[in-house]
Amino acid sequence: MIDTYDVAIIGAGVSGLYAAYKMREQGFTVRGFDAAAGIGGTWYWNRYPGARFDSESYSYQYSFSQAIVNEWQWSEKFAGQPEIERYLNFVADRLDLRREFELGSRVETLRYDEASQMWEIVTAAGRRAMARYVVAATGFLSAPQPPDYEGEGDFKGLTAHSARWPREGIDVRGKRVGVIGSGPTAVQIVQSVAPDAGHLTLFQRTANWCTPLRNTQLTAAEQQELAAQASDIVALCKRTFAGFIHDMDPRMSTEVTDKAERLAKYQELYERGGFALWFANYSDMFTNRDFANEVSEFLAEKIRNRVNDPATAEKLIPKNHPFGTKRPPGEKNYYEIFNRDNIELVDLRATPVTRITPTGVETTAGSHELDILIYATGFQSLTGALLRMDIRGENGVTLQEKWSDGPRTHLGVQIAGFPNFFVTSGPHHPAVFCNATRCAETVIEWIADCLVHMRNNGRTVIQSTPGAEEHWTEYCYNSVKGLIIEDMRDSWFFGNNNPDNKAEKRFLLWAGSVPDFNLTYADVAAQGYRGFEIR
Ligand code: NA7
């Protein structure tokens, strides 16, 4: 007999762990699957040197369990990957969640059986299970996207994508290392690896506006103080625009007519660290191009002051987008790294890659011989983890067919034609701005409440109506109109590296505020799950 559960959960990361706990607490039988050999999702896979939070640790942790909050202390303001992975394992053990998950078990196929109103789950190893509901807690940046350069696979040295870093690590000492990409991941890798590498070549296609993270070790007194404030921190994150501890200045930049005063504010935010310059700035940060340009000029001056060689500094200053249009990498001494003798910056716009060779990377300007080649090239964002599975809804329609003209969802949680299938962090979520755990908790609690509502009313099938889906999808596209991020479509917000979205560069998120997001979800539920058909 095939194993049958109320809820199948795909992913044992931040969302999947909480989903397993929450559904079990509500009395549902659950079964989780994860391709990784361990718990942690993003924080299992991204074990490259320097990987750490860009949210303050105490704002990212779970808030649903006071026991967990009381029993865990973070050692750093922005914890590193090893500590985050330990935390998620601690949560799994503390809540006895490990027994709900099958690890090393990649879900390949999900098929909806209309007769039984159940989903069939098949893993790569051929394991089959049935579930009434599926919760895809598959993450929004979890499907690594290497470039499609000619000669890919020819390289004879050691190579890895940042999100598939080998558990045993990579010894870079004295080696010739190449890093392709210059996003937040590449910045973390470069600043960690450069001091040890024999030589490091950074292949940069687009420079980014990096801001200082200002990570610190937390003293015992600070830990105590932050732990005591844990619920206030979460309450604050629920109120702020982006779900972080940083709150926008209610004033518009245009109200502060004295430029010196504005610059003093940028300086103060630059020193505060984290996303302060982005999320604690004047409230027209996302709409006022002149203001964004002024912040950009402020940062460009910092780069010029920190990088000795003026030509290198100019390459590191973004020219095609202002600050605030992409997630700014958090850095520590990143710019000073370029003053070292063992680093070389290759501008891929001036000299594009022609091919990967057995011994390195060839550009139009010549070849770069390497021992280690690291791809920090990002992800098939938002849609990738879902589209890489074979998901078949009603009438055998695949998700690839359904989304052939871009993703369509209602609230980002459901897809018409795919009954009882829920997504925690796919397209049309507010992940542009949102602190991941804060929004994951909201979505998972909403799904759990919905399943309890179904059970209490003797219903077994829920799916979004085509009309509601149409409306939400348009709403997501419209949400970015008038915002400065619309000017910079070369980012994962627009799936610029996604094979399924590369040409169109559709906006893949919902660019509203976290309070609006929470209100919208609550409102839909309060109205009997408006826009969903429940049978
Ligand atoms: P990102 O932010 O998507 O960055 C990917 C980087 O890789 C970016 O610099 C890309 O340049 C570069 N890239 C992608 N494809 C290529 C090719 N073919 N050639 C050269 N360079 C390429 O991913 P990250 O992992 O850095 O960060 C993701 C999130 O994780 C981040 O927002 C944080 O929240 C944590 P491009 O800009 O496309 O020119």
XYZ file of C-alpha atoms and ligand atoms in Angstrom:
574
model
C 0.000 0.000 0.000
C 1.247 3.431 -0.876
C 1.985 5.747 2.066
C -0.644 8.463 2.356
C -0.446 11.731 4.287
C -2.560 14.784 4.801
C 0.227 17.168 3.817
C 3.403 16.637 1.803
C 6.025 19.308 2.322
C 8.801 19.851 -0.168
C 11.853 21.451 1.391
C 13.438 21.313 4.835
C 14.547 24.922 4.951
C 13.213 27.855 6.963
C 9.696 27.523 5.481
C 9.519 23.737 5.274
C 10.536 23.183 8.881
C 7.942 25.573 10.167
C 5.301 24.173 7.801
C 5.957 20.656 9.135
C 5.665 21.868 12.721
C 2.571 23.960 12.134
C 0.653 21.325 10.167
C 1.516 18.642 12.695
C 0.391 20.914 15.518
C -2.952 21.206 13.758
C -3.323 17.444 13.751
C -2.419 16.742 10.132
C -0.165 13.871 9.182
C 2.846 15.291 7.362
C 5.724 14.026 5.273
C 8.596 16.244 4.227
C 11.081 15.635 1.420
C 14.347 17.392 0.711
C 17.020 16.660 -1.856
C 19.742 17.739 0.579
C 21.394 15.312 2.949
C 20.723 17.672 5.841
C 18.253 20.170 7.279
C 18.531 23.841 6.346
C 17.508 24.490 2.729
C 19.303 27.635 1.573
C 21.452 27.455 4.686
C 22.405 23.873 3.958
C 23.462 24.501 0.354
C 25.070 27.934 0.563
C 28.090 26.899 2.625
C 30.610 28.944 0.648
C 33.173 31.009 2.578
C 31.670 34.196 3.970
C 27.998 33.167 3.605
C 25.958 35.024 6.202
C 22.691 36.806 6.900
C 21.979 40.220 5.472
C 19.150 40.474 8.044
C 20.081 41.092 11.654
C 20.127 37.643 13.303
C 17.515 38.496 15.912
C 15.128 39.744 13.240
C 15.485 36.624 11.082
C 14.972 33.952 13.723
C 11.639 32.182 14.132
C 9.156 33.912 16.385
C 6.467 31.225 16.660
C 7.995 29.382 19.622
C 8.947 31.225 22.785
C 10.935 28.171 23.915
C 13.095 28.374 20.781
C 13.523 32.118 21.239
C 14.568 31.623 24.862
C 16.977 28.801 24.209
C 18.988 30.201 21.312
C 21.565 32.983 21.413
C 23.189 34.347 18.273
C 26.896 34.976 18.489
C 26.996 37.660 15.791
C 24.833 40.570 14.716
C 24.676 38.958 11.249
C 25.258 35.259 11.826
C 27.351 33.191 9.433
C 26.157 30.077 7.588
C 27.612 27.491 10.007
C 25.746 29.052 12.918
C 22.512 29.406 10.904
C 22.710 25.759 9.855
C 23.262 24.812 13.511
C 20.243 26.907 14.492
C 17.934 25.192 11.991
C 19.186 21.783 13.152
C 18.599 22.857 16.729
C 15.015 23.824 15.828
C 14.480 20.509 14.026
C 15.716 18.564 17.059
C 13.991 20.724 19.652
C 10.627 20.274 17.912
C 11.319 16.690 16.922
C 10.855 17.517 13.243
C 13.577 15.317 11.828
C 11.316 12.264 11.860
C 8.873 14.036 9.522
C 11.469 14.461 6.769
C 13.026 12.182 4.214
C 16.402 13.747 3.448
C 18.447 13.020 0.352
C 15.098 12.583 -1.346
C 14.517 14.794 -4.388
C 10.909 15.164 -5.485
C 10.818 14.871 -9.257
C 7.150 14.423 -10.067
C 3.923 15.706 -8.558
C 0.752 14.543 -10.201
C -2.791 15.489 -9.210
C -5.215 12.610 -9.345
C -8.668 14.021 -9.955
C -10.534 10.864 -8.981
C -9.060 10.649 -5.484
C -8.371 14.410 -5.188
C -4.894 13.506 -4.017
C -1.388 14.356 -5.134
C 1.040 11.630 -6.041
C 4.646 12.396 -5.134
C 7.506 10.541 -6.797
C 11.134 11.062 -5.825
C 14.273 10.588 -7.916
C 14.818 7.272 -6.142
C 11.347 6.099 -7.142
C 9.758 6.488 -3.716
C 6.013 7.122 -4.085
C 3.602 8.711 -1.633
C 0.151 10.282 -1.765
C -0.999 13.445 -0.012
C -4.193 15.485 0.088
C -2.248 18.743 0.141
C 1.197 19.742 -1.061
C 3.151 22.633 0.415
C 6.053 23.556 -1.854
C 8.458 25.208 0.583
C 11.063 25.245 -2.137
C 12.525 28.720 -1.676
C 12.859 31.655 -4.025
C 16.610 31.477 -4.657
C 17.263 27.757 -4.600
C 17.681 26.611 -8.205
C 21.322 27.480 -9.082
C 21.765 28.964 -12.545
C 25.233 28.540 -14.051
C 25.992 30.481 -17.226
C 25.700 28.763 -20.590
C 29.177 29.585 -21.844
C 30.702 27.521 -24.584
C 33.084 24.958 -23.144
C 31.081 24.654 -19.934
C 32.244 21.397 -18.415
C 35.675 21.504 -20.077
C 37.412 23.055 -17.084
C 39.782 20.512 -15.549
C 40.375 22.303 -12.248
C 38.042 22.434 -9.275
C 34.724 24.101 -9.964
C 31.554 24.781 -7.963
C 28.446 26.930 -8.020
C 28.248 28.937 -4.791
C 24.952 27.252 -3.878
C 26.410 23.758 -4.331
C 29.578 24.260 -2.334
C 31.156 20.942 -1.341
C 30.688 20.020 2.314
C 34.380 19.289 2.678
C 35.135 22.849 1.569
C 37.591 24.086 -1.052
C 41.161 24.887 -0.123
C 41.998 28.117 -1.933
C 45.345 28.694 -0.260
C 47.933 29.708 -2.823
C 45.597 28.799 -5.699
C 44.549 30.796 -8.758
C 40.869 31.369 -8.140
C 38.283 32.805 -10.549
C 34.885 34.057 -9.429
C 32.178 34.738 -12.031
C 29.443 37.079 -10.768
C 29.455 40.139 -8.559
C 26.184 39.913 -6.631
C 25.828 39.605 -2.839
C 27.178 36.028 -2.929
C 30.264 36.903 -4.964
C 30.999 39.849 -2.674
C 30.928 37.553 0.376
C 33.163 35.007 -1.350
C 35.671 37.507 -2.702
C 36.209 39.308 0.590
C 36.657 35.975 2.409
C 38.830 34.191 -0.110
C 41.107 36.931 -1.479
C 43.475 37.068 1.512
C 44.227 33.323 1.208
C 44.162 32.813 -2.543
C 47.391 32.981 -4.502
C 45.594 35.062 -7.104
C 41.937 35.961 -7.476
C 40.215 37.072 -10.664
C 36.739 38.550 -10.364
C 34.744 38.384 -13.595
C 32.205 41.184 -13.192
C 29.364 41.796 -15.602
C 27.505 44.387 -13.526
C 28.945 46.342 -10.620
C 26.708 46.600 -7.566
C 26.167 49.247 -4.918
C 27.663 47.481 -1.903
C 27.110 48.934 1.555
C 28.943 48.058 4.778
C 27.255 45.261 6.705
C 28.945 46.225 10.020
C 28.786 42.779 11.491
C 29.976 42.454 15.100
C 30.355 39.703 17.654
C 27.593 40.006 20.237
C 28.667 40.200 23.859
C 26.793 38.226 26.506
C 25.136 41.461 27.651
C 24.033 42.302 24.088
C 22.692 38.793 23.583
C 20.681 39.089 26.759
C 19.327 42.459 25.758
C 18.363 41.292 22.243
C 16.760 38.106 23.567
C 14.680 40.201 25.961
C 13.587 42.362 23.018
C 12.836 39.413 20.712
C 9.089 39.923 20.556
C 9.480 43.697 20.154
C 11.867 43.094 17.266
C 9.319 40.867 15.520
C 6.528 43.364 16.202
C 8.705 46.109 14.708
C 9.408 43.967 11.622
C 5.655 43.506 11.157
C 5.229 47.280 11.029
C 8.119 48.253 8.795
C 7.893 48.476 5.030
C 10.248 45.565 4.379
C 9.968 43.414 7.471
C 13.379 44.468 8.753
C 14.294 46.385 11.892
C 14.986 49.424 9.720
C 12.078 51.823 9.374
C 11.780 54.447 6.659
C 12.145 58.096 7.617
C 8.576 59.400 7.208
C 9.942 62.481 5.436
C 10.460 62.619 1.690
C 13.959 63.566 0.609
C 12.426 66.587 -1.095
C 11.226 67.902 2.269
C 14.822 68.121 3.482
C 16.011 71.019 1.371
C 19.498 71.283 2.865
C 21.789 68.927 0.927
C 24.313 68.824 3.771
C 21.589 67.506 6.067
C 20.675 64.781 3.575
C 24.308 63.769 3.167
C 24.734 63.617 6.947
C 21.809 61.236 7.053
C 23.318 58.979 4.360
C 26.549 58.948 6.349
C 24.737 57.974 9.525
C 22.904 55.138 7.702
C 26.128 54.011 6.022
C 27.663 53.683 9.473
C 24.626 51.908 10.903
C 25.063 49.025 8.434
C 22.785 46.231 7.253
C 20.087 47.509 4.904
C 19.843 50.837 6.774
C 20.818 52.988 3.781
C 18.074 51.280 1.746
C 15.291 50.737 4.254
C 15.796 53.523 6.814
C 16.259 56.275 4.270
C 13.712 58.918 3.273
C 10.379 57.439 2.294
C 10.686 58.262 -1.416
C 13.643 55.866 -1.719
C 11.728 53.650 -4.148
C 10.090 56.335 -6.252
C 12.416 59.323 -6.559
C 15.148 58.938 -9.175
C 16.957 62.166 -8.282
C 17.192 61.086 -4.680
C 18.413 57.584 -5.670
C 21.039 59.236 -7.879
C 22.192 61.412 -5.002
C 22.633 58.353 -2.743
C 24.477 56.671 -5.623
C 26.851 59.606 -5.922
C 27.426 59.477 -2.150
C 28.394 55.785 -2.495
C 30.492 56.372 -5.610
C 32.607 58.817 -3.613
C 33.120 56.162 -0.943
C 34.313 53.710 -3.595
C 36.690 56.298 -5.074
C 38.096 56.958 -1.601
C 38.521 53.316 -0.749
C 40.020 51.982 -3.995
C 43.535 53.225 -4.781
C 43.511 52.768 -8.539
C 41.050 55.257 -10.117
C 40.429 53.028 -13.153
C 39.534 50.072 -10.921
C 37.319 52.294 -8.780
C 35.414 53.419 -11.875
C 34.832 49.782 -12.885
C 33.416 49.077 -9.425
C 30.959 51.978 -9.606
C 27.665 50.864 -11.168
C 26.876 52.884 -14.272
C 23.620 51.311 -15.412
C 21.447 51.542 -12.298
C 21.097 53.759 -9.263
C 21.271 52.599 -5.664
C 18.081 50.954 -4.458
C 17.098 49.184 -7.652
C 18.757 45.873 -6.671
C 19.450 44.230 -3.324
C 22.690 45.874 -2.189
C 25.409 43.402 -1.175
C 26.553 43.827 2.425
C 30.326 44.134 2.504
C 33.301 44.248 4.816
C 36.533 45.595 3.291
C 35.290 44.518 -0.134
C 36.569 47.606 -1.871
C 39.943 47.494 -0.087
C 40.403 43.967 -1.470
C 40.989 45.626 -4.859
C 44.081 47.353 -3.447
C 45.784 43.986 -3.037
C 48.391 42.767 -5.512
C 46.790 39.360 -5.900
C 43.453 40.543 -7.279
C 42.345 41.338 -10.792
C 39.005 42.758 -11.858
C 37.802 41.748 -15.309
C 34.999 43.850 -16.762
C 32.914 41.399 -18.764
C 31.028 44.176 -20.518
C 34.272 45.467 -22.034
C 35.773 42.010 -22.592
C 33.080 39.289 -22.588
C 33.774 35.646 -21.921
C 34.270 33.749 -25.166
C 34.565 30.285 -23.638
C 35.545 28.183 -20.683
C 38.724 26.252 -21.442
C 40.246 23.241 -19.702
C 42.593 25.604 -17.861
C 40.478 28.667 -17.195
C 38.342 31.402 -18.711
C 38.909 33.000 -22.072
C 37.648 36.509 -22.754
C 37.953 38.654 -25.854
C 41.094 40.098 -24.241
C 42.892 36.821 -23.570
C 42.891 33.837 -21.253
C 42.912 33.632 -17.469
C 44.558 30.489 -16.161
C 42.868 29.126 -13.054
C 43.022 26.254 -10.558
C 39.554 26.909 -9.131
C 36.512 28.374 -10.902
C 33.588 29.551 -8.785
C 30.213 30.366 -10.274
C 28.469 32.956 -8.104
C 25.985 33.510 -10.896
C 22.744 33.380 -8.945
C 19.584 31.425 -9.505
C 16.621 30.714 -11.690
C 14.844 32.952 -9.258
C 11.352 32.387 -7.874
C 10.119 29.997 -10.582
C 13.162 27.698 -10.852
C 12.581 25.277 -7.987
C 8.997 24.708 -9.167
C 9.632 24.533 -12.902
C 12.467 22.046 -12.424
C 9.955 19.536 -11.077
C 7.376 17.793 -13.234
C 4.185 19.173 -11.693
C 0.911 18.140 -13.322
C -2.413 19.565 -12.248
C -5.946 18.997 -13.522
C -6.217 17.357 -16.963
C -2.513 16.549 -16.808
C -1.555 20.168 -17.552
C 2.060 20.778 -16.557
C 3.228 23.837 -14.663
C 5.541 24.601 -17.588
C 2.500 24.758 -19.878
C 0.474 26.749 -17.394
C 3.272 29.290 -16.936
C 4.429 29.390 -20.563
C 3.458 33.062 -20.627
C 4.903 33.832 -17.187
C 3.882 32.707 -13.717
C 0.260 33.167 -12.718
C -0.781 32.800 -9.087
C -3.323 33.984 -6.602
C -1.554 35.672 -3.658
C 1.568 33.793 -4.673
C 0.217 30.774 -2.774
C -1.954 28.983 -5.299
C -2.283 28.286 -8.993
C -5.613 27.726 -10.773
C -5.779 24.173 -12.118
C -3.468 22.893 -9.389
C -5.882 22.193 -6.520
C -4.586 21.774 -2.970
C -1.112 22.841 -4.067
C 0.416 25.653 -2.012
C 3.629 27.604 -2.514
C 5.338 29.383 0.376
C 7.939 31.472 -1.426
C 7.598 31.394 -5.180
C 6.645 34.111 -7.661
C 4.363 36.992 -6.628
C 5.525 37.074 -3.027
C 6.962 40.264 -1.552
C 10.478 38.845 -1.419
C 12.025 41.930 -3.018
C 11.933 43.611 0.276
C 10.842 41.033 2.804
C 12.943 39.508 5.516
C 12.474 35.837 4.590
C 11.420 34.313 7.908
C 8.987 37.108 8.714
C 7.055 36.549 5.482
C 7.414 32.749 5.619
C 5.723 32.670 9.014
C 2.804 34.716 7.688
C 2.297 32.506 4.643
C 2.591 29.219 6.531
C 0.193 30.329 9.245
C -2.229 31.382 6.525
C -1.993 27.987 4.799
C -2.415 26.129 8.123
C -5.488 28.210 9.003
C -6.872 27.513 5.541
C -6.456 23.747 5.931
C -8.123 23.860 9.347
C -10.975 25.893 7.812
C -11.357 23.213 5.130
C -11.390 20.419 7.668
C -13.866 22.204 9.933
C -16.206 22.674 6.997
C -15.884 19.161 5.649
C -14.174 20.376 2.444
C -11.372 18.602 0.642
C -10.456 20.700 -2.390
C -9.317 24.308 -2.663
C -7.931 26.156 -5.624
C -7.760 29.727 -6.783
C -10.311 30.839 -9.344
C -8.931 31.857 -12.752
C -10.376 35.354 -12.226
C -8.656 35.880 -8.874
C -5.424 34.612 -10.339
C -5.703 36.957 -13.287
C -6.330 39.831 -10.934
C -3.428 39.048 -8.583
C -1.011 38.503 -11.448
C -1.888 41.883 -12.969
C -1.684 43.430 -9.520
C 1.883 42.118 -9.182
C 2.895 43.554 -12.553
C 1.277 46.870 -11.677
C 2.894 46.937 -8.222
C 6.268 47.781 -9.735
C 5.005 50.599 -11.966
C 6.361 53.950 -10.932
C 9.039 52.394 -8.739
C 12.678 52.947 -9.618
C 13.349 49.197 -9.529
C 11.389 49.015 -12.775
C 14.303 50.788 -14.489
C 16.712 47.940 -13.695
C 15.363 44.745 -15.185
C 18.719 42.990 -14.986
C 18.101 41.530 -11.561
C 16.595 38.404 -10.095
C 13.438 40.395 -9.270
C 12.868 40.258 -13.036
C 14.304 36.759 -13.513
C 17.026 38.123 -15.783
C 18.922 34.829 -15.677
C 15.840 32.607 -15.841
C 15.583 30.582 -19.039
C 11.796 30.907 -18.669
C 11.831 34.699 -18.344
C 15.072 35.948 -19.865
C 13.491 37.429 -22.956
C 10.496 39.111 -21.324
C 12.055 40.039 -17.977
C 8.639 40.145 -16.343
C 8.489 41.335 -12.768
C 8.241 38.145 -10.692
C 7.341 39.556 -7.287
C 4.825 41.701 -5.557
C 6.309 45.057 -4.598
C 4.018 46.018 -1.749
C 4.872 46.612 1.874
C 4.977 43.894 4.506
C 2.075 45.413 6.485
C -0.005 45.426 3.264
C 1.006 41.849 2.593
C -0.105 40.758 6.075
C -3.374 42.692 5.760
C -4.134 41.262 2.327
C -3.674 37.695 3.510
C -5.778 38.282 6.628
C -8.482 39.985 4.597
C -8.759 37.162 2.037
C -9.132 34.612 4.855
C -11.633 36.788 6.743
C -13.788 36.886 3.609
C -14.041 33.112 3.481
C -10.962 32.742 1.248
C -11.996 35.230 -1.365
C -10.852 34.213 -4.834
C -10.613 30.533 -3.963
C -13.044 27.835 -4.952
C -13.597 25.444 -2.044
C -15.379 22.147 -2.576
P 22.424 37.494 -7.844
O 22.144 38.667 -6.995
O 21.389 37.075 -8.820
O 23.800 37.780 -8.604
C 24.269 36.940 -9.618
C 25.530 37.521 -10.176
O 26.029 36.657 -11.206
C 25.344 38.879 -10.811
O 26.484 39.643 -10.588
C 25.186 38.523 -12.287
O 25.506 39.553 -13.154
C 26.190 37.411 -12.398
N 25.971 36.563 -13.559
C 24.897 35.797 -13.812
N 25.066 35.166 -14.997
C 26.264 35.558 -15.472
C 26.993 35.272 -16.627
N 26.519 34.440 -17.558
N 28.199 35.847 -16.791
C 28.669 36.685 -15.855
N 28.041 37.002 -14.739
C 26.840 36.446 -14.552
O 22.742 36.203 -6.959
P 23.530 36.116 -5.592
O 23.713 34.683 -5.327
O 24.734 36.969 -5.605
O 22.553 36.741 -4.528
C 21.197 36.309 -4.457
C 20.545 36.789 -3.199
O 21.068 36.034 -2.114
C 20.744 38.208 -2.836
O 19.751 39.062 -3.278
C 20.761 38.182 -1.313
O 19.473 38.348 -0.818
C 21.198 36.824 -0.965
P 24.333 40.532 -13.736
O 24.004 41.442 -12.593
O 23.181 39.637 -14.118
O 24.951 41.209 -14.887
